[in-house]
Coordinates of C-alpha atoms in Angstrom, one line a residue:
M196 CA 2.3 4.6 3.8
K197 CA 0.6 2.1 6.0
L198 CA -0.3 -1.3 4.6
G199 CA -2.5 -3.8 6.5
I200 CA -1.6 -7.5 5.8
V201 CA -4.8 -9.5 6.1
G202 CA -6.0 -13.0 5.3
L203 CA -7.7 -16.1 6.8
P204 CA -5.7 -17.9 9.5
N205 CA -2.8 -20.1 8.3
V206 CA -2.5 -18.7 4.8
G207 CA 1.1 -17.4 5.4
K208 CA 0.2 -13.9 6.5
S209 CA 2.5 -13.7 9.6
T210 CA 5.3 -15.7 7.8
L211 CA 5.2 -13.0 5.1
F212 CA 5.1 -10.2 7.6
N213 CA 8.1 -11.7 9.5
A214 CA 10.0 -12.1 6.2
I215 CA 9.6 -8.5 5.0
T216 CA 10.0 -6.7 8.3
N217 CA 12.3 -9.1 10.3
A218 CA 10.1 -8.0 13.2
G219 CA 9.7 -11.5 14.6
A220 CA 5.9 -11.7 14.8
E221 CA 5.0 -15.1 16.1
S222 CA 4.1 -17.6 13.4
A223 CA 2.4 -20.8 14.3
N224 CA 0.1 -23.5 12.8
Y225 CA -3.1 -22.4 14.6
P226 CA -5.6 -19.6 14.2
F227 CA -5.2 -16.3 16.0
C228 CA -1.5 -16.6 16.8
T229 CA -1.4 -12.9 15.9
I230 CA -3.8 -11.4 18.5
D231 CA -2.6 -7.8 18.5
P232 CA -1.5 -6.2 15.3
N233 CA 2.3 -6.4 14.9
V234 CA 3.8 -3.3 13.3
G235 CA 7.0 -3.3 11.3
T236 CA 8.5 -0.3 9.5
V237 CA 10.8 -1.0 6.6
A238 CA 12.9 1.4 4.5
V239 CA 12.0 1.7 0.8
P240 CA 15.0 0.5 -1.3
D241 CA 16.1 3.3 -3.5
E242 CA 19.3 3.1 -5.6
R243 CA 19.0 6.9 -6.4
L244 CA 19.3 7.7 -2.7
D245 CA 22.3 5.4 -2.4
F246 CA 24.0 7.3 -5.3
L247 CA 23.3 10.7 -3.6
A248 CA 24.8 9.3 -0.3
E249 CA 28.0 8.4 -2.2
L250 CA 28.0 11.9 -3.8
Y251 CA 27.6 13.9 -0.6
N252 CA 28.7 11.6 2.2
P253 CA 26.0 13.1 4.4
K254 CA 25.7 13.1 8.2
K255 CA 22.2 11.5 7.8
Y256 CA 20.6 9.1 5.4
T257 CA 16.8 9.0 5.5
P258 CA 14.9 6.7 3.1
A259 CA 11.1 6.7 2.6
V260 CA 9.5 4.1 4.8
V261 CA 6.5 1.8 4.7
E262 CA 4.7 0.6 7.8
F263 CA 3.3 -2.9 7.6
V264 CA 0.6 -4.0 10.1
D265 CA 0.1 -7.7 10.5
I266 CA -3.6 -8.0 11.5
A267 CA -5.2 -11.0 13.3
G268 CA -6.6 -13.7 11.0
L269 CA -10.2 -13.3 10.0
V270 CA -13.0 -15.9 10.1
K271 CA -16.6 -16.0 9.0
G272 CA -18.8 -13.8 11.2
A273 CA -16.0 -11.2 11.9
S274 CA -18.4 -8.4 11.0
K275 CA -20.6 -9.6 13.8
G276 CA -17.8 -10.0 16.3
E277 CA -16.8 -13.6 15.7
G278 CA -13.3 -14.6 16.4
L279 CA -11.2 -11.4 16.6
G280 CA -13.5 -9.7 14.2
N281 CA -14.0 -6.4 16.0
K282 CA -10.2 -6.0 16.5
F283 CA -9.5 -6.9 12.9
L284 CA -12.0 -4.4 11.5
S285 CA -10.8 -1.5 13.7
N286 CA -7.2 -2.2 12.9
I287 CA -7.7 -2.4 9.1
R288 CA -9.7 0.9 9.1
A289 CA -6.4 2.7 10.0
T290 CA -4.5 1.5 6.9
D291 CA -4.0 3.2 3.5
A292 CA -4.3 -0.1 1.5
I293 CA -4.8 -3.8 2.1
V294 CA -2.4 -6.6 1.3
H295 CA -4.7 -9.6 1.2
V296 CA -2.6 -12.8 1.5
V297 CA -4.3 -15.7 -0.3
R298 CA -3.2 -19.3 0.0
C299 CA -2.4 -20.8 -3.3
F300 CA -0.9 -24.2 -2.3
D301 CA -2.0 -27.5 -1.0
D302 CA -0.4 -28.9 2.2
D303 CA -2.0 -31.4 4.5
N304 CA 0.4 -30.5 7.2
V305 CA -0.9 -26.9 7.4
I306 CA -4.4 -26.7 8.7
H307 CA -6.9 -24.6 6.6
V308 CA -9.8 -23.3 8.7
E309 CA -12.2 -23.9 5.7
G310 CA -10.9 -27.5 5.2
G311 CA -8.9 -27.1 2.0
C312 CA -7.3 -24.7 -0.5
D313 CA -9.7 -22.6 -2.6
P314 CA -8.4 -19.1 -3.2
L315 CA -11.6 -17.5 -4.5
R316 CA -13.7 -18.9 -1.7
D317 CA -11.1 -17.4 0.8
I318 CA -11.2 -14.1 -0.9
D319 CA -15.0 -14.1 -0.8
I320 CA -15.0 -14.8 2.9
I321 CA -12.9 -11.8 3.8
N322 CA -14.6 -9.5 1.2
L323 CA -18.0 -10.4 2.5
E324 CA -17.1 -9.6 6.1
L325 CA -15.7 -6.2 5.0
I326 CA -18.9 -5.6 2.9
M327 CA -21.1 -6.5 5.8
A328 CA -19.2 -4.2 8.2
D329 CA -19.5 -1.4 5.6
M330 CA -23.3 -1.9 5.3
E331 CA -23.7 -1.6 9.0
M332 CA -21.8 1.7 8.9
L333 CA -23.8 2.9 5.9
E334 CA -27.1 2.1 7.6
R335 CA -26.3 4.6 10.4
R336 CA -25.1 7.3 8.0
I337 CA -28.3 6.9 5.8
D338 CA -30.5 7.3 8.9
R339 CA -28.6 10.5 9.9
A340 CA -28.9 11.9 6.4
K341 CA -32.7 11.1 6.3
K342 CA -33.3 12.8 9.6
A343 CA -31.3 15.8 8.5
A344 CA -33.3 16.0 5.2
K345 CA -36.7 16.1 6.9
G346 CA -36.8 19.9 6.4
G347 CA -36.3 19.4 2.6
D348 CA -32.6 20.1 2.6
K349 CA -31.4 19.0 -0.9
K350 CA -27.9 18.3 0.3
F351 CA -29.0 15.6 2.7
L352 CA -31.6 14.3 0.3
H353 CA -28.9 13.8 -2.3
E354 CA -26.6 12.2 0.3
A355 CA -29.2 9.7 1.4
E356 CA -29.9 8.8 -2.3
V357 CA -26.2 8.3 -3.1
L358 CA -25.7 6.1 0.0
E359 CA -28.8 4.0 -0.6
R360 CA -27.5 3.4 -4.2
L361 CA -24.2 2.3 -2.7
M362 CA -26.0 0.1 -0.1
A363 CA -27.7 -1.8 -3.0
H364 CA -24.4 -2.2 -4.7
L365 CA -22.8 -3.7 -1.5
D366 CA -25.8 -5.9 -1.0
S367 CA -25.1 -7.5 -4.4
G368 CA -21.7 -8.6 -3.0
K369 CA -19.6 -5.9 -4.6
S370 CA -17.1 -3.6 -3.0
A371 CA -17.6 0.1 -2.6
R372 CA -14.5 0.9 -4.7
S373 CA -16.3 -0.7 -7.7
C374 CA -19.5 1.3 -7.4
P375 CA -20.0 3.5 -10.5
C376 CA -20.5 7.2 -9.5
S377 CA -19.4 10.7 -10.3
D378 CA -16.3 12.2 -8.7
E379 CA -18.5 14.4 -6.6
D380 CA -20.4 11.5 -5.2
R381 CA -17.2 9.5 -4.7
E382 CA -15.9 12.3 -2.5
L383 CA -19.2 12.1 -0.5
I384 CA -18.9 8.3 -0.2
A385 CA -15.2 8.6 0.9
E386 CA -16.3 10.5 4.0
S387 CA -17.5 7.2 5.5
E388 CA -14.0 5.6 5.4
L389 CA -15.5 2.3 4.2
L390 CA -13.3 -0.7 4.3
T391 CA -14.1 -1.8 0.8
L392 CA -13.0 1.5 -0.6
K393 CA -9.4 0.7 0.3
P394 CA -7.3 -0.4 -2.7
V395 CA -6.1 -4.0 -2.5
I396 CA -3.1 -6.0 -3.5
Y397 CA -3.7 -9.8 -3.6
A398 CA -0.5 -11.5 -2.5
A399 CA -0.9 -15.0 -4.0
N400 CA 1.2 -17.1 -1.5
M401 CA 2.6 -20.1 -3.3
D402 CA 4.7 -23.0 -1.9
E403 CA 8.4 -23.3 -2.9
A404 CA 7.8 -25.9 -5.6
G405 CA 5.0 -24.0 -7.3
F406 CA 6.9 -20.7 -7.2
A407 CA 10.0 -22.3 -8.6
A408 CA 8.0 -23.9 -11.4
G409 CA 6.7 -20.4 -12.5
F410 CA 3.6 -18.9 -11.0
E411 CA 1.7 -18.8 -14.3
S412 CA 1.7 -22.6 -14.2
S413 CA -0.4 -22.5 -11.0
E414 CA -4.2 -22.9 -11.5
Y415 CA -4.7 -21.3 -8.1
Y416 CA -2.6 -18.3 -9.1
R417 CA -4.4 -17.8 -12.4
R418 CA -7.8 -17.7 -10.6
V419 CA -6.6 -15.0 -8.3
E420 CA -5.0 -13.1 -11.2
K421 CA -8.3 -13.1 -13.1
F422 CA -10.3 -12.1 -10.1
A423 CA -7.9 -9.2 -9.3
S424 CA -8.0 -8.0 -12.9
D425 CA -11.8 -8.1 -13.1
E426 CA -12.1 -5.9 -10.0
G427 CA -9.3 -3.5 -10.9
S428 CA -7.0 -4.6 -8.1
L429 CA -3.4 -5.8 -8.3
V430 CA -2.0 -9.3 -7.8
L431 CA 1.6 -10.2 -6.6
P432 CA 2.9 -13.8 -6.8
I433 CA 5.0 -14.5 -3.7
C434 CA 6.4 -17.4 -1.7
A435 CA 6.4 -16.4 2.0
K436 CA 8.8 -19.3 2.8
V437 CA 11.3 -18.1 0.2
E438 CA 11.0 -14.5 1.5
Q439 CA 11.6 -15.7 5.0
E440 CA 14.9 -17.4 3.8
I441 CA 15.9 -14.2 1.9
G442 CA 15.2 -12.0 5.0
E443 CA 17.6 -14.1 7.1
L444 CA 20.6 -13.5 4.7
D445 CA 23.0 -10.7 4.6
E446 CA 23.1 -8.4 1.5
E447 CA 25.8 -10.3 -0.4
D448 CA 24.3 -13.7 0.2
R449 CA 20.8 -12.4 -0.5
Q450 CA 21.8 -11.2 -4.0
M451 CA 23.4 -14.6 -4.8
F452 CA 20.3 -16.4 -3.5
L453 CA 18.0 -14.3 -5.7
E454 CA 20.2 -15.0 -8.7
E455 CA 20.0 -18.7 -8.1
L456 CA 16.2 -18.4 -8.1
G457 CA 16.3 -16.4 -11.3
M458 CA 14.9 -13.3 -9.4
T459 CA 16.1 -9.8 -9.7
E460 CA 14.2 -8.4 -6.7
S461 CA 12.9 -9.7 -3.4
G462 CA 9.2 -9.9 -2.6
L463 CA 9.6 -6.9 -0.4
D464 CA 10.9 -4.7 -3.2
R465 CA 8.2 -5.9 -5.5
L466 CA 5.5 -5.3 -2.9
I467 CA 6.7 -1.8 -2.2
K468 CA 6.7 -0.9 -6.0
C469 CA 3.3 -2.5 -6.3
S470 CA 2.0 -0.4 -3.3
Y471 CA 3.4 2.8 -4.8
S472 CA 1.7 2.1 -8.1
L473 CA -1.6 1.2 -6.4
L474 CA -1.7 4.3 -4.3
G475 CA -0.4 6.6 -7.0
L476 CA 2.7 7.6 -5.0
I477 CA 6.1 9.0 -6.2
S478 CA 9.3 10.1 -4.4
F479 CA 11.3 13.3 -4.7
L480 CA 14.8 13.6 -3.3
T481 CA 16.7 16.3 -1.3
C482 CA 20.4 16.2 -0.8
G483 CA 23.3 17.9 0.8
P484 CA 26.2 17.4 3.3
D485 CA 23.7 17.3 6.2
E486 CA 21.2 14.8 4.8
V487 CA 20.0 12.9 1.8
R488 CA 16.4 12.0 2.0
A489 CA 13.5 10.6 0.0
W490 CA 10.0 12.1 0.4
T491 CA 6.8 10.3 -0.6
I492 CA 4.0 12.4 -2.2
R493 CA 0.9 11.8 -4.3
K494 CA 1.4 11.7 -8.1
G495 CA 0.2 15.0 -9.5
S496 CA 1.3 17.1 -6.4
R497 CA 2.5 20.6 -7.2
A498 CA 5.8 22.0 -6.0
P499 CA 4.4 23.9 -3.0
Q500 CA 2.6 20.8 -1.7
A501 CA 5.8 18.8 -2.0
A502 CA 7.6 21.6 -0.1
G503 CA 4.9 21.3 2.6
K504 CA 5.9 17.7 3.2
I505 CA 9.3 19.0 4.5
H506 CA 7.8 21.8 6.6
T507 CA 4.6 23.8 6.5
D508 CA 6.6 27.0 6.3
F509 CA 8.2 25.8 3.1
E510 CA 4.7 25.6 1.5
R511 CA 3.4 28.9 3.1
G512 CA 6.4 30.9 2.0
F513 CA 7.2 29.0 -1.3
I514 CA 9.1 31.1 -3.8
R515 CA 10.5 28.5 -6.3
A516 CA 11.9 25.0 -6.6
E517 CA 15.3 24.4 -8.1
I518 CA 15.1 20.9 -9.7
V519 CA 17.2 18.5 -11.7
A520 CA 16.1 15.1 -12.8
F521 CA 18.0 12.4 -11.0
D522 CA 19.1 10.7 -14.3
D523 CA 20.6 14.0 -15.5
L524 CA 22.4 14.6 -12.2
K525 CA 23.8 11.0 -12.2
A526 CA 25.0 11.4 -15.9
C527 CA 26.7 14.7 -15.0
G528 CA 28.3 13.4 -11.8
S529 CA 27.7 16.4 -9.7
M530 CA 25.3 19.3 -9.1
N531 CA 27.8 21.9 -10.3
A532 CA 28.2 20.0 -13.6
A533 CA 24.5 19.7 -14.0
K534 CA 24.2 23.5 -13.5
E535 CA 26.9 24.2 -16.0
K536 CA 24.9 22.2 -18.6
G537 CA 21.7 24.1 -17.8
L538 CA 20.0 21.0 -16.4
V539 CA 19.0 22.6 -13.1
R540 CA 15.6 24.3 -13.7
S541 CA 13.8 26.9 -11.7
E542 CA 10.1 25.9 -11.3
G543 CA 7.2 27.9 -9.9
K544 CA 4.0 27.2 -8.0
E545 CA 2.3 25.3 -10.9
Y546 CA 5.0 22.8 -11.4
I547 CA 3.9 19.2 -11.1
M548 CA 6.5 17.1 -9.3
R549 CA 8.0 14.0 -11.1
D550 CA 9.4 10.9 -9.6
G551 CA 13.1 11.3 -8.9
D552 CA 13.2 15.1 -8.9
V553 CA 16.2 16.2 -6.9
T554 CA 14.9 19.4 -5.4
L555 CA 16.0 22.5 -3.4
F556 CA 13.1 24.7 -2.3
R557 CA 13.4 28.4 -1.9
F558 CA 11.0 30.1 0.5
N559 CA 10.5 33.1 2.7
V560 CA 8.2 33.5 5.7

């Protein structure tokens, strides 16, 4: 899973990236301190995998990972190449989802490129640049479809019609992901890899005082929350400064710090859970003395598809999957005990995987 962290300059984007990845991206009080995308890979915290590691004491422990890409700050006119616009747009195209950091605090000591804090204005600036970039791409695709349809080809006539309808939707200032259309037409639209098709998490970055007071008390946060709800996106209240402090602590001190703040999870944990939910992802687990590992798949994947995540031969020669729910395995204390109680099931090709399935695939090629 690859998430692009975006936002206007000086909204806390790189501070948040540093905090969650400990990758040390430069953070400074001026635009464009992040010129090339900084990439950080973090392990997905999973207590289930920790339990399996204690059970098997394996040679290798492999959690699922999330790749975060800190992308250069955007300004007005990026779709026309202003600032670092072209770099921004090409880097964001390669991500699965967008984490849009929105400043939700006032601070005269931190320059705002637009002169002051206004979360919805800031969101509109970035969304408009993405929409304009998408419209430019659509124009080219519509031209190609119309040229191909000159002989009366119904397929290309339909494509041009669908894309022109989408163009009108974008022209009204709305994102491609909010365009009403059939599943078939949505697949056609998806071929264009439009920026505004990507799902979004709005990270409402608050200052320490506002976050401690409770994010619901912030007028700025409530505006972002309503905006996200109206467009079907997710919103995550966060304080990049606090996350930075958490990231510098060892595990024991981190837990104490979280407790003092009245938090049960760090912003990273909450962001990862939010991302899995947004993208419709789950994890299944494999275990043994050689390795315990978490594998990320789409919700709704069948057993052979999950097997293919491990190796294409597993999918090609799939026979069956031996599965036990993690909670059942934990309650029993061992795989043998789970088998004795009849909790280890044999599932075939039509089985739809569930989050936390502890799985052994049988295959033959």
